[in-house]
Amino acid sequence: MNRLLTDLKIEAKAMASALPVPVFYRDLETQIEFARDMFFDHPLIIRLQEDVLPFLYDEYAHGIYHSKKVAIEAGAIILREGDEMDGDRVRELVLLAQFCGLLHDCCRLDENHALRGSETSKVILSNYPISERSKELIAEAIARHEAFKPEKPIENDLELTLLSGALYDADKFRWGPDNFSTTLWEICDYEDWTVEEIIEKFPKGLEIIKSIESTFRTETGREYGPEMISQGINIGSAIYEKLVEFSKDPKYLPQEEPERLV
């Protein structure tokens, strides 16, 4: 990553750190703590973390850090949304949500990655001691997690509605501050975009992120997601201005190599 982008990444991280903690993390502190404990303590989740690592793309910002946050927050959403359901089944759905979070981007660089990830999840989980119904729920939720795709209606399956909604919303929470403190820079580095290409793509990218605000699927996502998207847009808009400004600064311009003496 060149010096300009490195400096912008530092600026973006500082901006994200200076923002108020999103209300989601304050209101759902108990649920997040429960989900986090499960993520680090449950033997099947520990096993899956090892099994899924070869399929994740840390260099493309969709590795274990991204998957961990999605897994924990999807579990927290399940706990909040399922407060009137049977407690044992809710805890089982939290476990399935964490499976979904770890697996959902296992084919992130493939065309139609949600469908490919759904198929791959069945292969990875084939020998796991969970029911066929659970494996189908996980696979179907993963198939439905991609934004801007026509969403097939779910008929008479409250568990799939809850699980797929929790996965989608936790994944799209990452389009807030996370996008500009981490994701953007790793993708730019992976794609090897020039500064000029990034400047050209940036406004459209902000529009796409803004459009996520109205797509959250659970009540929890609709309540808390827009704040995260708004924070991301605020950081992104400020970073775009600095990107344009920095791109004209002589200290960031390519330096000509001095002629060698023969």
XYZ file of C-alpha atoms in Angstrom:
262
model
C 0.000 0.000 0.000
C 1.421 3.383 -0.988
C 2.108 6.181 1.468
C -1.012 8.204 0.598
C -3.365 5.281 1.251
C -1.492 4.329 4.411
C -1.939 7.851 5.773
C -5.628 7.862 4.810
C -6.146 4.527 6.541
C -4.662 5.999 9.719
C -6.967 9.026 9.373
C -10.004 6.787 8.876
C -9.183 4.661 11.925
C -8.813 7.816 14.016
C -12.190 9.093 12.792
C -13.862 5.766 13.603
C -12.318 5.712 17.093
C -13.578 9.251 17.771
C -17.202 8.370 16.968
C -19.680 7.441 19.696
C -20.048 3.696 20.162
C -23.106 2.685 18.095
C -26.201 2.211 20.242
C -26.435 -1.439 19.159
C -23.374 -2.289 21.260
C -24.775 -0.538 24.314
C -28.367 -1.783 24.137
C -27.387 -5.372 23.321
C -24.379 -5.616 25.619
C -25.737 -8.709 27.404
C -26.642 -10.520 24.194
C -23.267 -9.705 22.621
C -21.437 -10.989 25.698
C -23.381 -14.265 25.553
C -22.701 -14.650 21.826
C -19.018 -13.828 22.277
C -18.658 -16.431 25.033
C -20.258 -19.032 22.779
C -17.969 -18.085 19.886
C -14.830 -18.669 21.934
C -16.024 -21.563 24.105
C -18.346 -23.818 22.091
C -16.404 -26.865 20.817
C -18.170 -26.934 17.445
C -17.470 -23.247 16.815
C -13.825 -23.732 17.814
C -13.624 -26.685 15.417
C -15.270 -24.716 12.607
C -12.889 -21.790 13.062
C -10.041 -24.143 12.219
C -11.883 -25.864 9.368
C -12.985 -22.662 7.659
C -9.689 -20.752 7.829
C -8.369 -22.091 4.476
C -11.513 -20.786 2.769
C -11.367 -17.212 4.084
C -9.746 -14.202 2.443
C -7.942 -12.078 5.022
C -6.148 -10.157 2.289
C -9.549 -9.193 0.834
C -11.002 -8.000 4.171
C -13.293 -11.030 4.397
C -11.236 -13.230 6.657
C -11.513 -14.329 10.252
C -11.834 -10.779 11.660
C -14.858 -10.034 9.469
C -16.388 -13.477 9.984
C -15.949 -13.341 13.760
C -17.771 -10.027 14.055
C -20.609 -11.229 11.828
C -20.898 -14.481 13.791
C -21.038 -12.790 17.195
C -23.424 -10.028 16.163
C -25.724 -12.382 14.244
C -25.957 -14.433 17.430
C -26.780 -11.319 19.457
C -29.544 -10.398 16.992
C -31.036 -13.897 17.343
C -31.110 -13.517 21.133
C -32.911 -10.185 20.935
C -35.341 -11.207 18.214
C -36.118 -14.559 19.795
C -36.870 -13.396 23.325
C -40.394 -14.892 23.137
C -39.301 -18.219 21.636
C -38.364 -21.385 23.517
C -35.039 -20.701 25.231
C -33.352 -23.945 24.190
C -34.252 -23.432 20.538
C -33.069 -19.832 20.620
C -29.682 -20.963 21.902
C -29.535 -23.535 19.100
C -30.289 -20.788 16.573
C -27.520 -18.654 18.073
C -25.159 -21.550 17.386
C -26.436 -21.821 13.801
C -26.050 -18.050 13.348
C -22.411 -18.370 14.360
C -21.940 -21.195 11.866
C -23.439 -18.876 9.239
C -21.185 -16.003 10.239
C -18.037 -18.093 9.903
C -19.091 -19.713 6.625
C -20.941 -16.999 4.709
C -17.897 -15.620 2.839
C -16.022 -18.879 2.335
C -16.324 -18.342 -1.449
C -16.123 -14.540 -1.389
C -14.002 -14.217 -4.534
C -16.174 -16.572 -6.592
C -18.881 -15.416 -8.968
C -22.243 -15.637 -7.181
C -20.382 -16.095 -3.913
C -23.500 -16.488 -1.766
C -24.720 -19.534 -3.696
C -21.221 -21.020 -3.882
C -20.765 -20.404 -0.163
C -24.070 -22.141 0.521
C -22.952 -25.209 -1.421
C -19.521 -25.219 0.198
C -21.031 -24.970 3.690
C -22.749 -28.317 3.134
C -19.423 -29.927 2.256
C -17.610 -28.429 5.257
C -20.415 -29.392 7.662
C -21.047 -32.853 6.249
C -19.418 -34.586 9.234
C -20.579 -32.193 11.940
C -22.942 -33.603 14.596
C -25.858 -31.315 13.797
C -29.173 -32.200 12.193
C -29.859 -32.144 8.452
C -32.451 -29.458 9.174
C -29.742 -27.304 10.795
C -27.395 -27.779 7.841
C -30.168 -26.796 5.427
C -31.001 -23.697 7.491
C -27.344 -22.628 7.462
C -26.967 -23.215 3.727
C -30.177 -21.376 2.862
C -29.328 -18.411 5.100
C -25.912 -18.114 3.434
C -27.504 -18.275 -0.024
C -29.676 -15.289 0.959
C -27.054 -13.001 2.512
C -25.949 -11.046 -0.555
C -27.167 -7.463 -1.000
C -28.896 -6.195 -4.143
C -30.163 -9.611 -5.171
C -33.885 -10.382 -5.546
C -34.956 -11.938 -2.256
C -37.042 -15.085 -2.556
C -39.990 -15.011 -0.157
C -39.804 -17.357 2.812
C -43.078 -19.156 3.443
C -44.001 -20.521 6.850
C -40.477 -20.848 8.195
C -39.921 -18.473 11.076
C -36.533 -20.003 11.912
C -35.145 -19.415 8.429
C -36.603 -15.897 8.393
C -34.880 -15.130 11.690
C -31.574 -16.835 10.851
C -31.181 -15.376 7.362
C -32.220 -11.925 8.582
C -29.740 -11.990 11.456
C -26.897 -13.069 9.143
C -27.744 -10.419 6.551
C -28.004 -7.615 9.097
C -24.827 -8.501 11.002
C -22.961 -8.694 7.688
C -24.300 -5.308 6.572
C -23.369 -3.691 9.904
C -19.822 -4.017 8.536
C -20.710 -1.444 5.863
C -20.545 1.220 8.577
C -17.307 2.368 10.267
C -15.646 -1.018 9.621
C -15.783 -0.354 5.891
C -13.529 2.702 6.115
C -11.281 1.679 8.997
C -10.450 -1.750 7.545
C -12.315 -3.182 4.550
C -11.768 -0.466 1.933
C -7.992 -0.356 2.288
C -7.497 -4.108 2.143
C -9.629 -4.352 -1.006
C -7.755 -1.440 -2.629
C -4.474 -3.134 -1.810
C -5.664 -6.529 -3.073
C -7.027 -5.070 -6.330
C -3.928 -2.880 -6.711
C -6.059 0.113 -7.690
C -4.276 3.373 -8.462
C -5.177 6.512 -6.531
C -6.933 7.801 -9.652
C -9.045 4.637 -9.857
C -10.004 4.916 -6.192
C -11.020 8.568 -6.616
C -13.157 7.595 -9.612
C -14.870 4.712 -7.785
C -15.380 6.438 -4.420
C -18.592 8.466 -5.016
C -20.407 5.456 -6.477
C -19.221 3.383 -3.546
C -20.706 5.867 -1.089
C -24.032 5.731 -2.941
C -24.062 1.942 -2.720
C -23.347 2.014 1.013
C -26.104 4.581 1.550
C -28.568 2.314 -0.258
C -27.950 -0.469 2.295
C -29.655 1.649 4.961
C -33.156 0.622 3.846
C -32.455 -3.097 3.359
C -32.087 -4.399 6.930
C -34.322 -7.404 7.494
C -34.868 -7.812 11.247
C -36.439 -5.354 13.641
C -33.069 -5.141 15.381
C -31.283 -4.410 12.114
C -33.796 -1.745 11.139
C -33.473 -0.125 14.553
C -29.681 -0.042 14.824
C -28.278 -0.534 11.323
C -28.983 2.949 9.917
C -26.832 4.573 12.613
C -23.867 2.405 11.622
C -24.364 3.155 7.931
C -24.620 6.870 8.708
C -21.360 6.768 10.650
C -19.708 4.980 7.746
C -20.977 7.536 5.237
C -19.691 10.401 7.403
C -16.226 8.839 7.591
C -16.264 7.983 3.901
C -17.269 11.482 2.819
C -14.498 13.049 4.901
C -11.948 10.532 3.647
C -12.954 11.182 0.035
C -12.276 14.910 0.464
C -8.876 14.128 1.966
C -8.160 11.623 -0.794
C -8.710 14.280 -3.453
C -6.704 16.813 -1.438
C -3.810 14.455 -0.710
C -3.635 13.287 -4.323
C -2.517 16.822 -5.276
C 0.049 17.137 -2.493
C 3.608 17.040 -3.936
C 4.839 14.804 -1.128
C 2.537 12.027 -2.382
C 3.382 12.381 -6.068
C 5.683 9.756 -7.596
C 9.285 10.820 -7.338
C 11.486 10.574 -10.387
C 14.555 8.471 -9.873
C 17.799 10.445 -10.261
C 19.811 9.734 -13.358
C 22.630 7.336 -12.774
C 26.131 8.379 -13.602
C 27.782 6.096 -16.104
